[in-house]
PDB file of C-alpha atoms in Angstrom:
ATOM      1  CA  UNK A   1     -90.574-112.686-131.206  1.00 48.00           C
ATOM      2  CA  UNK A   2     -93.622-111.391-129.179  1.00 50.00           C
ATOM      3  CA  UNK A   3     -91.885-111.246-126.037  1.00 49.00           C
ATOM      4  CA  UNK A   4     -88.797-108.842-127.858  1.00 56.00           C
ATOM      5  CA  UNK A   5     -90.423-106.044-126.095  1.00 63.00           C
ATOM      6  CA  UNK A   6     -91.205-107.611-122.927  1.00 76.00           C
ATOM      7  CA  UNK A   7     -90.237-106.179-119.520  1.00 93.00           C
ATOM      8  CA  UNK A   8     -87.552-108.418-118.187  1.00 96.00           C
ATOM      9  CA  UNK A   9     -86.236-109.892-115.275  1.00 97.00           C
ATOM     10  CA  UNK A  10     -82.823-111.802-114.460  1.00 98.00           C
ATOM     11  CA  UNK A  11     -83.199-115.039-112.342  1.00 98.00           C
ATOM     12  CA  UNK A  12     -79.590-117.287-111.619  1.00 98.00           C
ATOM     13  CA  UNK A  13     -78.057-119.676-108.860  1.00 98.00           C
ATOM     14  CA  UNK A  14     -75.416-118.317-107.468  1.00 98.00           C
ATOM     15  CA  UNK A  15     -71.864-119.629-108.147  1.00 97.00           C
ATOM     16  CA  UNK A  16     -70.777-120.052-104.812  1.00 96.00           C
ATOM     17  CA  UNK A  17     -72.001-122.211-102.192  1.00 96.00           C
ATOM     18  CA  UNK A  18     -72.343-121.455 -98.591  1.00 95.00           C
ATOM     19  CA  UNK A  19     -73.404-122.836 -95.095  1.00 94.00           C
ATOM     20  CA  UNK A  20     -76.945-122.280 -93.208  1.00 95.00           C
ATOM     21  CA  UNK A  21     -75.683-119.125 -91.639  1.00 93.00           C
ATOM     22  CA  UNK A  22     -74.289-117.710 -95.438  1.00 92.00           C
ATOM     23  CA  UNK A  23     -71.317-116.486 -93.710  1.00 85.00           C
ATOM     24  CA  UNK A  24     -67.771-116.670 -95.495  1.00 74.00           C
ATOM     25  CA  UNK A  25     -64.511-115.478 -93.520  1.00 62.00           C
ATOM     26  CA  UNK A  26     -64.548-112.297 -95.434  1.00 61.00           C
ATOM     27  CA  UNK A  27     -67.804-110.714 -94.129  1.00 59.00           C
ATOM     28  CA  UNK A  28     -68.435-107.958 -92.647  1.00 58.00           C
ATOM     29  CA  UNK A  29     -69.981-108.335 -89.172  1.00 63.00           C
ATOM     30  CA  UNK A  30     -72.702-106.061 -89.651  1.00 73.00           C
ATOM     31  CA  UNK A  31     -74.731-108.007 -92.199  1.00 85.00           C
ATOM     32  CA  UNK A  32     -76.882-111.435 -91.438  1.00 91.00           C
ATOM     33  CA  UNK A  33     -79.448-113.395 -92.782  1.00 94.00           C
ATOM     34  CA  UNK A  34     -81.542-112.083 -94.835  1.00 96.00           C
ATOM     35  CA  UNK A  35     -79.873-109.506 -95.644  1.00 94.00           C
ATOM     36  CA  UNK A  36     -76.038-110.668 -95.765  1.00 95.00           C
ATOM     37  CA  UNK A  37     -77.903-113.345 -98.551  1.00 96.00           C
ATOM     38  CA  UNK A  38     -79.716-110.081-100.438  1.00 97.00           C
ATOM     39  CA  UNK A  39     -75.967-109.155-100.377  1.00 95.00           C
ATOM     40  CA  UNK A  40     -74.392-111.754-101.818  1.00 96.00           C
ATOM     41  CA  UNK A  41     -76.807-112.235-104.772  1.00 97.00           C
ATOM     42  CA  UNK A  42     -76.403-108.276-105.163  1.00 97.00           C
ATOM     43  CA  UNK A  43     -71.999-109.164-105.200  1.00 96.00           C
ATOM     44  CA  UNK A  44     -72.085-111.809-107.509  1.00 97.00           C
ATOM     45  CA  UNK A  45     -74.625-109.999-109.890  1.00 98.00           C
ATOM     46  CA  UNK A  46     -72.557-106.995-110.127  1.00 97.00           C
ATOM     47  CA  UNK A  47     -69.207-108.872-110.935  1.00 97.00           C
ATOM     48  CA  UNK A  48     -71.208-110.446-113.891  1.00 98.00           C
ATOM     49  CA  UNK A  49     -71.790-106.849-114.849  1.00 97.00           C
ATOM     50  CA  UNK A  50     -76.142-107.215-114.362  1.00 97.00           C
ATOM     51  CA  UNK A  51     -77.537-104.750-113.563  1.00 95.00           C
ATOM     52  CA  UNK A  52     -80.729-104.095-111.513  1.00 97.00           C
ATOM     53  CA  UNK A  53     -81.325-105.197-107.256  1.00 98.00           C
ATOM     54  CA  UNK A  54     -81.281-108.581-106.512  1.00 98.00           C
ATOM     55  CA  UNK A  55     -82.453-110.574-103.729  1.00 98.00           C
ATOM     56  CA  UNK A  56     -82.650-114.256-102.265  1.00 98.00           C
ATOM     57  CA  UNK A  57     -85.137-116.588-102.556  1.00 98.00           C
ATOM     58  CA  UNK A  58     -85.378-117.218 -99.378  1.00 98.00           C
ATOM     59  CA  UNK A  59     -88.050-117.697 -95.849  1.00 98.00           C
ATOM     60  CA  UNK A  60     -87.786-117.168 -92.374  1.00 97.00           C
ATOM     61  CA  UNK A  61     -90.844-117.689 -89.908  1.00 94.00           C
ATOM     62  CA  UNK A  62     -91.813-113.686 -90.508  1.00 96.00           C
ATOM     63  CA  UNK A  63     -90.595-112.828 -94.037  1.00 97.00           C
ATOM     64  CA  UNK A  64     -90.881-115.016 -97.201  1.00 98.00           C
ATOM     65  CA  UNK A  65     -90.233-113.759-100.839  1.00 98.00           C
ATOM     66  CA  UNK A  66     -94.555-113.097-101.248  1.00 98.00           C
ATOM     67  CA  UNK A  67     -93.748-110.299 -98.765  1.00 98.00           C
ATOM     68  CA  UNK A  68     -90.446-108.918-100.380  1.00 97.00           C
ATOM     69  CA  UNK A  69     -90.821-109.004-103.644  1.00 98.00           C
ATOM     70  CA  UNK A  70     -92.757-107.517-106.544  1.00 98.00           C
ATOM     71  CA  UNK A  71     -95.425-109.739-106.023  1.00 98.00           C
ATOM     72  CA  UNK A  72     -97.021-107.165-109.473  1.00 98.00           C
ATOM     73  CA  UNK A  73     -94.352-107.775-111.988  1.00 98.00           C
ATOM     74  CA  UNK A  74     -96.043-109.424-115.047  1.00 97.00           C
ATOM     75  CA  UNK A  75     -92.801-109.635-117.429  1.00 97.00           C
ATOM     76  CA  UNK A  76     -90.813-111.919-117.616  1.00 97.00           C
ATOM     77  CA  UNK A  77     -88.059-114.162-115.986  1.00 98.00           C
ATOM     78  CA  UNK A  78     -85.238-114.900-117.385  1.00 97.00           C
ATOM     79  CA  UNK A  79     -81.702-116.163-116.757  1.00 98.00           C
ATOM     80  CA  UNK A  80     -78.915-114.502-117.517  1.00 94.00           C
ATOM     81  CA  UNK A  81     -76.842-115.177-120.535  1.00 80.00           C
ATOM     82  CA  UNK A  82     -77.978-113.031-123.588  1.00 75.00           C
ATOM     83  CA  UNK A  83     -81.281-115.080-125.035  1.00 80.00           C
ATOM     84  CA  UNK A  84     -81.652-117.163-122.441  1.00 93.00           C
ATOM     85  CA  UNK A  85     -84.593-119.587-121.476  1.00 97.00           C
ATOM     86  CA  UNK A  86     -87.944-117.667-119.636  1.00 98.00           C
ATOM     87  CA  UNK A  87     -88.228-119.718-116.353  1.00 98.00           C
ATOM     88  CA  UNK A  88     -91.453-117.959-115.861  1.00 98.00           C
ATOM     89  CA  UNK A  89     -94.024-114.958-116.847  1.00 98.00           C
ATOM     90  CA  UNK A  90     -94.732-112.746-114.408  1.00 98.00           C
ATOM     91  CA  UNK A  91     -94.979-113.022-110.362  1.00 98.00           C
ATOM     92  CA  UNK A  92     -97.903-115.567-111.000  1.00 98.00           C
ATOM     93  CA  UNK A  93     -95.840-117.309-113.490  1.00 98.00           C
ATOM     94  CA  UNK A  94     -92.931-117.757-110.510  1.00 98.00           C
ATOM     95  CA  UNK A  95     -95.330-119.291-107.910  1.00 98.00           C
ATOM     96  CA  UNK A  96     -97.545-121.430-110.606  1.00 97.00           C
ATOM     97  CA  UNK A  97     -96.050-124.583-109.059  1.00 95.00           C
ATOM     98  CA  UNK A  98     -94.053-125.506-112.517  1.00 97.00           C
ATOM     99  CA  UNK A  99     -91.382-123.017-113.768  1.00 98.00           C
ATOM    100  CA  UNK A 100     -90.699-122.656-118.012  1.00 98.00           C
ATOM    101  CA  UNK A 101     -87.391-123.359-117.612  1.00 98.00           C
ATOM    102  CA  UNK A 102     -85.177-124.135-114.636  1.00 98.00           C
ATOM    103  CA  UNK A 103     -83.062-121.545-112.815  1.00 98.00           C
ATOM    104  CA  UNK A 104     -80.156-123.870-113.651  1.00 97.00           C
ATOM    105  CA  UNK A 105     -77.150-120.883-114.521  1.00 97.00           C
ATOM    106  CA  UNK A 106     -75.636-118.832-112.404  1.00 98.00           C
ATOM    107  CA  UNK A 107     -74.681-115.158-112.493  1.00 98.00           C
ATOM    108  CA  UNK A 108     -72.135-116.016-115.546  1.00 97.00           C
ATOM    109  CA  UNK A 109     -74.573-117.990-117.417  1.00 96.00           C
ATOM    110  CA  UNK A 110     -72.915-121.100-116.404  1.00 95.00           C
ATOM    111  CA  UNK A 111     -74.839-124.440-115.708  1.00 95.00           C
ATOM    112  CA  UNK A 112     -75.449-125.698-112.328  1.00 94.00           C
ATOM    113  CA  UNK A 113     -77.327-128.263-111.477  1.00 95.00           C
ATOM    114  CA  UNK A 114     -77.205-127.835-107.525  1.00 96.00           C
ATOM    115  CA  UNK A 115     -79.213-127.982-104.241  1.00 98.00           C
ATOM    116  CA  UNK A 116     -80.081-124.595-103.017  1.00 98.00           C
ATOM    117  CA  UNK A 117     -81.291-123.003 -99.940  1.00 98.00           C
ATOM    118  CA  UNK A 118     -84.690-122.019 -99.636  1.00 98.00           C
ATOM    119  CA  UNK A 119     -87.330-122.914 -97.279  1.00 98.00           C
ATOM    120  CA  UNK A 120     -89.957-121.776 -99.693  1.00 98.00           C
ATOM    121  CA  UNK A 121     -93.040-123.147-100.705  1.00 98.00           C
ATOM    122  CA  UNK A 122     -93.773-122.992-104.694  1.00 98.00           C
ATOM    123  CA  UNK A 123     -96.149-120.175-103.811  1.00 98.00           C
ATOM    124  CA  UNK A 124     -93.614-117.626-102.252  1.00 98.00           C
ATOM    125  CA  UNK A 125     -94.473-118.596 -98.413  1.00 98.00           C
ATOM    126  CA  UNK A 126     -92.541-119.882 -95.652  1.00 98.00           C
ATOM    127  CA  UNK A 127     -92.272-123.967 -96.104  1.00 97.00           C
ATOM    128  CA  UNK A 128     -91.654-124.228 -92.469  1.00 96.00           C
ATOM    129  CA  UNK A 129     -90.549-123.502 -89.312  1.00 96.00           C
ATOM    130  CA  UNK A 130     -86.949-124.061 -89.929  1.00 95.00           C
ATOM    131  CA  UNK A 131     -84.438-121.548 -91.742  1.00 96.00           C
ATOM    132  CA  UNK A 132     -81.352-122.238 -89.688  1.00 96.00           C
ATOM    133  CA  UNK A 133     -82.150-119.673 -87.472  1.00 95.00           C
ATOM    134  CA  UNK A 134     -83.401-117.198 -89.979  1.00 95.00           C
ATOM    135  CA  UNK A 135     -80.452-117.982 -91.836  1.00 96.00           C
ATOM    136  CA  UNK A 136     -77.614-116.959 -88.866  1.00 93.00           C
ATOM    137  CA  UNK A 137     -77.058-120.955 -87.752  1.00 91.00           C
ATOM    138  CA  UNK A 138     -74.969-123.315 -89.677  1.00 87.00           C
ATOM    139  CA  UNK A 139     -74.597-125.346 -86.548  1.00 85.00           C
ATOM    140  CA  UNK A 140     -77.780-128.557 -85.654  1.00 87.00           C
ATOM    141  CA  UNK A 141     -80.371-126.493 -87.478  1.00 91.00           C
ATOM    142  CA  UNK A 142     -82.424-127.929 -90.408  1.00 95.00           C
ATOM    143  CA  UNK A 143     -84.155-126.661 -93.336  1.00 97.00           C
ATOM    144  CA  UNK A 144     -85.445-127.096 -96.607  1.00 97.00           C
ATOM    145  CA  UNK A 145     -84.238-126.750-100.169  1.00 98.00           C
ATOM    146  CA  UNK A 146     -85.096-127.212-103.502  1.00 98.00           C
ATOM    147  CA  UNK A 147     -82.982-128.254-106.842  1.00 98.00           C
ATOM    148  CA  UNK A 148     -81.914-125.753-109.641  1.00 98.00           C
ATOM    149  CA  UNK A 149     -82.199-128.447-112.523  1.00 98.00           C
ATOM    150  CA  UNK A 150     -86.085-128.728-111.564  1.00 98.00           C
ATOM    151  CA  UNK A 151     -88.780-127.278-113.238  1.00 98.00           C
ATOM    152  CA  UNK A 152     -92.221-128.753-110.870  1.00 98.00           C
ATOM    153  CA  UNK A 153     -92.306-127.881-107.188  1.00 98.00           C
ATOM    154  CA  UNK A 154     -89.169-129.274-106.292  1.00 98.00           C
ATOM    155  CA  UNK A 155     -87.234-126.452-107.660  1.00 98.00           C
ATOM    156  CA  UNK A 156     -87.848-124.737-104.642  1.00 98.00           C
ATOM    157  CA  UNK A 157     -89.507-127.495-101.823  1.00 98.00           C
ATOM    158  CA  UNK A 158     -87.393-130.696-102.440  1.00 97.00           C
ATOM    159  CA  UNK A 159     -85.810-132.048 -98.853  1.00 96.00           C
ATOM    160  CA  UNK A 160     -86.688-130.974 -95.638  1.00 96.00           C
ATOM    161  CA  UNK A 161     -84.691-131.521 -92.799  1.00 96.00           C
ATOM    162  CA  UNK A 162     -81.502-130.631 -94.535  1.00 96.00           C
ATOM    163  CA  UNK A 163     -78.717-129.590 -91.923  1.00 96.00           C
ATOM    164  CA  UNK A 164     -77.631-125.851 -91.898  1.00 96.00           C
ATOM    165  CA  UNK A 165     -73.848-127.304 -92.297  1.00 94.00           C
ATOM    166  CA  UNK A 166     -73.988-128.009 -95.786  1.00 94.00           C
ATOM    167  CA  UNK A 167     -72.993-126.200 -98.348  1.00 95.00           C
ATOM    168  CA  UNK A 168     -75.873-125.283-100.763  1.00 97.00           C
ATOM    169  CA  UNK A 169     -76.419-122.412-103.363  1.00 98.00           C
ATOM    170  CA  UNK A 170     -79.096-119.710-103.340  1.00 98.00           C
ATOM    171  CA  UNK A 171     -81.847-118.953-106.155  1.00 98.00           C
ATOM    172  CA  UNK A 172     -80.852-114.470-106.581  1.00 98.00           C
ATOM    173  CA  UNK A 173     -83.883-113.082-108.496  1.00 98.00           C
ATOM    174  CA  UNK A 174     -84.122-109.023-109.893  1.00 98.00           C
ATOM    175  CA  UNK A 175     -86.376-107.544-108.085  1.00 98.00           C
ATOM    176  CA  UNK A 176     -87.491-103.663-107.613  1.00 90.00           C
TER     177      UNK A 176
END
């Protein structure tokens, strides 16, 4: 097909499903927020044997994914399993407002239909004020997330005001 040759891109939920603060007992205390989340997408990509850098899909009030990632990239998207669906072309393809396909499999290639952090706006920006405490509070905080089995907006800015207690997923996208 025409896009055989095509510069590509892995896009996946993640498996596992944590709390506001993305903490499990097992990490180390060094890493938070953004960066413990960068971390896990990184983990769970390399024990599906991906290669590349990931990183989260995810905002705080100073950094949202327009600022961290390859906002030049014009391949293409894809999820994980060998010929899987494009869930978009390019960077502009990602914040068009409507994805291809939805980022519905995780690392394995394994359907999930889930809730997922984000506090993103379809564009790549900040959606609000509230990231449970830049992602380090899973206590009263709120924020908002978006659905893995959508393909409009909602895939990314579907509730607000979702507490920081829950257990959601997180959208882990290659990046350079």
């Amino acid at each position: 097909s025409g896009d055989c040759k095509a510069v590509e891109r892995k896009v996946f939920v993640t498996s596992v499903a944590y709390h506001g603060d993305l903490k499990e007992d097992k990490e180390p205390e060094e890493l938070s927020g953004l960066a413990l989340a960068d971390g896990h997408c990184q983990e769970l990509a390399e024990g599906a044997g991906l290669k590349g850098t990931f990183k989260a899909w995810l905002s705080t009030t100073e950094v949202w994914p327009a600022k961290r990632f390859d906002t030049r990239f014009a391949g293409l998207y894809r999820l994980t399993s060998e010929g899987a669906a494009i869930v978009a072309i390019g960077w502009k393809g990602l914040i068009a407002g409507t994805l291809l396909h939805a980022i519905d499999a995780d690392e394995s290639g394994v359907l999930r239909q889930e809730n997922v952090w984000t506090n993103t706006l379809p564009n790549g920006t900040s959606a609000s004020m509230e990231h449970c405490s830049s992602w380090t509070d899973s206590g009263d905080a709120s924020t908002t997330i978006g659905k893995s089995s959508a393909t409009d907006a909602t895939w990314t800015n579907n509730l607000t005001g979702q507490a920081c207690s829950g257990l959601n997923r997180l959208y882990c996208i290659e990046d350079i």
